[in-house]
Amino acid sequence: MEGKIILKKISKEYCILKVKLTEDMNILPGQFVMLSHPLKKELSKPFSVMDFEDGVLTFFVKIVGKFSKLLSELKENDILNIKGPLGVPYINKIDKNLKYVLVGGGCGAVSLIYFKKIYPNLVENELYGFKNSSIRKIFEHKSLFIDEESGNPLDKLDTILKEKNGIIFCGSKGMQKALLNKYPNKKIYMSLEENMGCGEGMCKGCPVMTTNGVKMVCKDGPLFDSKEVLEWKD
Ligand SMILES: Cc1cc2nc3c(=O)[nH]c(=O)nc-3n(C[C@H](O)[C@H](O)[C@H](O)COP(=O)(O)OP(=O)(O)OC[C@H]3O[C@@H](n4cnc5c(N)ncnc54)[C@H](O)[C@@H]3O)c2cc1C
Ligand code: FES
């Protein structure tokens, strides 16, 4: 389907796009879409949804390479191609008897912010880490944690995490490893980021080895119980 950009905000490293869909969609937290650029429709890449209301999807894009740069250069009224919703909603994969601290690194915060909006009763607290304060130009949140102002976000996590809480994490591989090392006995769900081709389980391009055999991050994830994953990629 298609969507028209109705609002764009941009900082040095990130951009936020609000996109009005031309058709109905029902997308739940943790699901993602494949976006393709209007001039390069053959190439598409996965992006989570930070909000969905009244037919408007909000994307939060980290500008890391060619595709994300092209996205950040789009203007209001430009049309995007959107395939989705894809992936399994977080709610279908987590233990609903626990309350969670949501931990996001950079654009990993995206799906968690939408999760908190839809399931506030499952959330104990939130912690969204960004490297530098330039993010404040386009995005403010009460749980924003800026590394250069406040140090290591995992030290802060120590102070808010309660015995009974689980963790839902989405962020860099480095933070993922640090979290697993620090809390080996906690219930931790990790949203995995893999390069994706089709986004729907066809190309077998996003495998992850689990206790239940080889799974595809796009079709069976992106969220996995950390105890289920056998190989963590660097
Ligand atoms: C399920 C899923 C959901 C995603 N949701 C989002 C989202 O909401 N917002 C978003 O910005 N990205 C998201 N991503 C990542 C996004 O798809 C990639 O950042 C994008 O494909 C990069 O394309 P590119 O051509 O700009 O950069 P590439 O040329 O593909 O990558 C350039 C360099 O950046 C590195 N890189 C790639 N992604 C990241 C990253 N996220 N952070 C730091 N370095 C990175 C690559 O390893 C490479 O070295 C998601 C990925 C998955 C699998
Ligand atoms: S991206 Fe094609 S199988 Fe996952």
Short mmCIF file of C-alpha atoms in Angstrom, two decimals, residues 103 105 127 147 152-158 161 167 169-186 188 190 226 232-234:
data_model
loop_
_atom_site.label_atom_id
_atom_site.label_comp_id
_atom_site.label_asym_id
_atom_site.label_seq_id
_atom_site.Cartn_x
_atom_site.Cartn_y
_atom_site.Cartn_z
CA VAL A 103 14.89 -0.73 27.50
CA GLY A 105 18.83 2.01 22.57
CA LEU A 127 14.57 3.68 29.71
CA ASP A 147 24.84 8.95 27.59
CA ASN A 152 25.95 4.30 31.41
CA PRO A 153 22.20 3.59 30.98
CA LEU A 154 22.62 0.14 32.55
CA ASP A 155 23.63 1.78 35.85
CA LYS A 156 20.34 3.68 35.76
CA LEU A 157 18.52 0.43 34.94
CA ASP A 158 19.86 -1.06 38.18
CA LEU A 161 14.49 -2.64 37.86
CA ILE A 167 12.86 -6.71 30.51
CA PHE A 169 14.89 -4.82 24.98
CA CYS A 170 15.53 -3.42 21.53
CA GLY A 171 18.83 -1.77 20.67
CA SER A 172 22.43 -2.24 19.64
CA LYS A 173 24.24 -5.59 19.77
CA GLY A 174 26.67 -4.11 22.32
CA MET A 175 23.92 -3.13 24.73
CA GLN A 176 22.22 -6.47 24.11
CA LYS A 177 25.35 -8.34 25.25
CA ALA A 178 25.89 -6.09 28.26
CA LEU A 179 22.30 -6.64 29.37
CA LEU A 180 22.53 -10.43 29.06
CA ASN A 181 25.80 -10.48 31.01
CA LYS A 182 24.47 -8.22 33.73
CA TYR A 183 21.16 -10.01 34.34
CA PRO A 184 21.73 -13.71 33.52
CA ASN A 185 18.73 -14.83 35.60
CA LYS A 186 16.15 -12.28 34.46
CA ILE A 188 14.60 -10.86 29.06
CA MET A 190 15.11 -9.22 22.88
CA SER A 226 16.78 -14.52 25.36
CA TRP A 232 24.15 -14.08 19.43
CA LYS A 233 25.54 -12.35 16.33
CA ASP A 234 28.04 -9.46 16.62
#
